[in-house]
Amino acid sequence: MRTALVTGGARGIGAAIVSTLAAAGWRVIAADIDADAVAQAAREWIDAPITGAVLDVTDRTAVVALMDAHGPLDVVVNNAAIPADMLPFAELTPEHFARALRINVQGSFIVAQEAARRMDSGAIVNIASRGYLGGIGGAHYVASKAAVVGITRAMAVELRWRGISVNAVAPGMVETRMIEGFSPAMRNKLTEMEPGGGPLDPSVIAGAVAYLASPAGRSVTGQVLLVDGGKTIGTRLY
Ligand SMILES: NC(=O)c1ccc[n+]([C@@H]2O[C@H](COP(=O)([O-])OP(=O)(O)OC[C@H]3O[C@@H](n4cnc5c(N)ncnc54)[C@H](O)[C@@H]3O)[C@@H](O)[C@H]2O)c1
């Protein structure tokens, strides 16, 4: 059975990716730093080919141990990240920046590098954000997701010779815990800007990931697939 690893897989978009890949016939390792969330999700995965694992993606020793325990991977989805707190630029500290880069970028780098060392061929899908294009607030998050796009393109060029595709999926606003932290005013403001009238369901992002993970999607590499209901293609002209 083909094996996929999904980081941050215990909840939100990650959990939707885990369920979608399992339903498509993958054996899935759902790794997440939150042990309680893994235990809770595992109760729902009882009859599915899904194994929950507690993992901090920034801990290379733990990443190696997990990969050695579960055999070669065919697909890796770098989904784990910290939330996009929308702080104004003037209020950001070096610690905000360091944390976003350590978890969102370095964590994805470590997992992708250790996986690529062990993969014969397959697909790596990095979850970026439409925010990588920029916006008001959360410059540290924007920078981290732009870096995710950067490593996606760099990895794609190097790994294409080995039959490994590397792409990014950049979601717009998705209904998960990540946006629960927004104030009602911020949420209303963001909702107003959504062409679909509100946040996307996590399953929509999972569908895009499943395509890129599938044999049909493997000829696509080095791309950023924006899944945002069209929010980024232009503003209203009238
Ligand atoms: N929700 C949105 O509107 C939105 C929009 C654009 C992009 N994204 C991206 O989608 C991805 C999933 O976000 P979500 O909305 O489901 O968020 P979420 O907070 O619901 O899920 C993120 C998961 O990652 C895990 N995690 C955090 N740090 C980790 C670490 N060091 N090691 C392992 N796991 C770790 C968390 O425990 C959590 O389960 C993220 O990359 C996020 O940046 C989300």
JSON list of C-alpha atoms in Angstrom, two decimals, residues 1-2 4 6 15-28 45 47-50 203 206-207 210:
[
{"chain": "A", "resi": 1, "resn": "MET", "atom": "CA", "xyz": [0.00, 0.00, 0.00]},
{"chain": "A", "resi": 2, "resn": "ARG", "atom": "CA", "xyz": [1.34, 3.44, -0.89]},
{"chain": "A", "resi": 4, "resn": "ALA", "atom": "CA", "xyz": [1.71, 9.26, 2.73]},
{"chain": "A", "resi": 6, "resn": "VAL", "atom": "CA", "xyz": [0.86, 14.42, 6.60]},
{"chain": "A", "resi": 15, "resn": "ALA", "atom": "CA", "xyz": [-6.98, 16.16, 9.23]},
{"chain": "A", "resi": 16, "resn": "ALA", "atom": "CA", "xyz": [-9.03, 16.73, 6.05]},
{"chain": "A", "resi": 17, "resn": "ILE", "atom": "CA", "xyz": [-5.98, 15.80, 3.93]},
{"chain": "A", "resi": 18, "resn": "VAL", "atom": "CA", "xyz": [-5.45, 12.67, 6.05]},
{"chain": "A", "resi": 19, "resn": "SER", "atom": "CA", "xyz": [-9.06, 11.52, 5.57]},
{"chain": "A", "resi": 20, "resn": "THR", "atom": "CA", "xyz": [-9.10, 12.34, 1.86]},
{"chain": "A", "resi": 21, "resn": "LEU", "atom": "CA", "xyz": [-5.86, 10.45, 1.15]},
{"chain": "A", "resi": 22, "resn": "ALA", "atom": "CA", "xyz": [-7.00, 7.47, 3.23]},
{"chain": "A", "resi": 23, "resn": "ALA", "atom": "CA", "xyz": [-10.30, 7.37, 1.31]},
{"chain": "A", "resi": 24, "resn": "ALA", "atom": "CA", "xyz": [-8.28, 7.41, -1.93]},
{"chain": "A", "resi": 25, "resn": "GLY", "atom": "CA", "xyz": [-6.45, 4.25, -0.87]},
{"chain": "A", "resi": 26, "resn": "TRP", "atom": "CA", "xyz": [-3.34, 5.58, 0.83]},
{"chain": "A", "resi": 27, "resn": "ARG", "atom": "CA", "xyz": [-1.85, 4.35, 4.07]},
{"chain": "A", "resi": 28, "resn": "VAL", "atom": "CA", "xyz": [-1.46, 7.61, 5.97]},
{"chain": "A", "resi": 45, "resn": "TRP", "atom": "CA", "xyz": [-9.48, 6.77, 12.44]},
{"chain": "A", "resi": 47, "resn": "ASP", "atom": "CA", "xyz": [-11.29, 1.65, 10.97]},
{"chain": "A", "resi": 48, "resn": "ALA", "atom": "CA", "xyz": [-9.14, 3.59, 8.49]},
{"chain": "A", "resi": 49, "resn": "PRO", "atom": "CA", "xyz": [-5.56, 2.90, 7.29]},
{"chain": "A", "resi": 50, "resn": "ILE", "atom": "CA", "xyz": [-4.33, 5.86, 9.35]},
{"chain": "A", "resi": 203, "resn": "SER", "atom": "CA", "xyz": [-11.97, 19.36, 2.27]},
{"chain": "A", "resi": 206, "resn": "ALA", "atom": "CA", "xyz": [-7.55, 18.36, 0.69]},
{"chain": "A", "resi": 207, "resn": "GLY", "atom": "CA", "xyz": [-8.93, 17.75, -2.80]},
{"chain": "A", "resi": 210, "resn": "ALA", "atom": "CA", "xyz": [-4.99, 14.65, -3.39]}
]
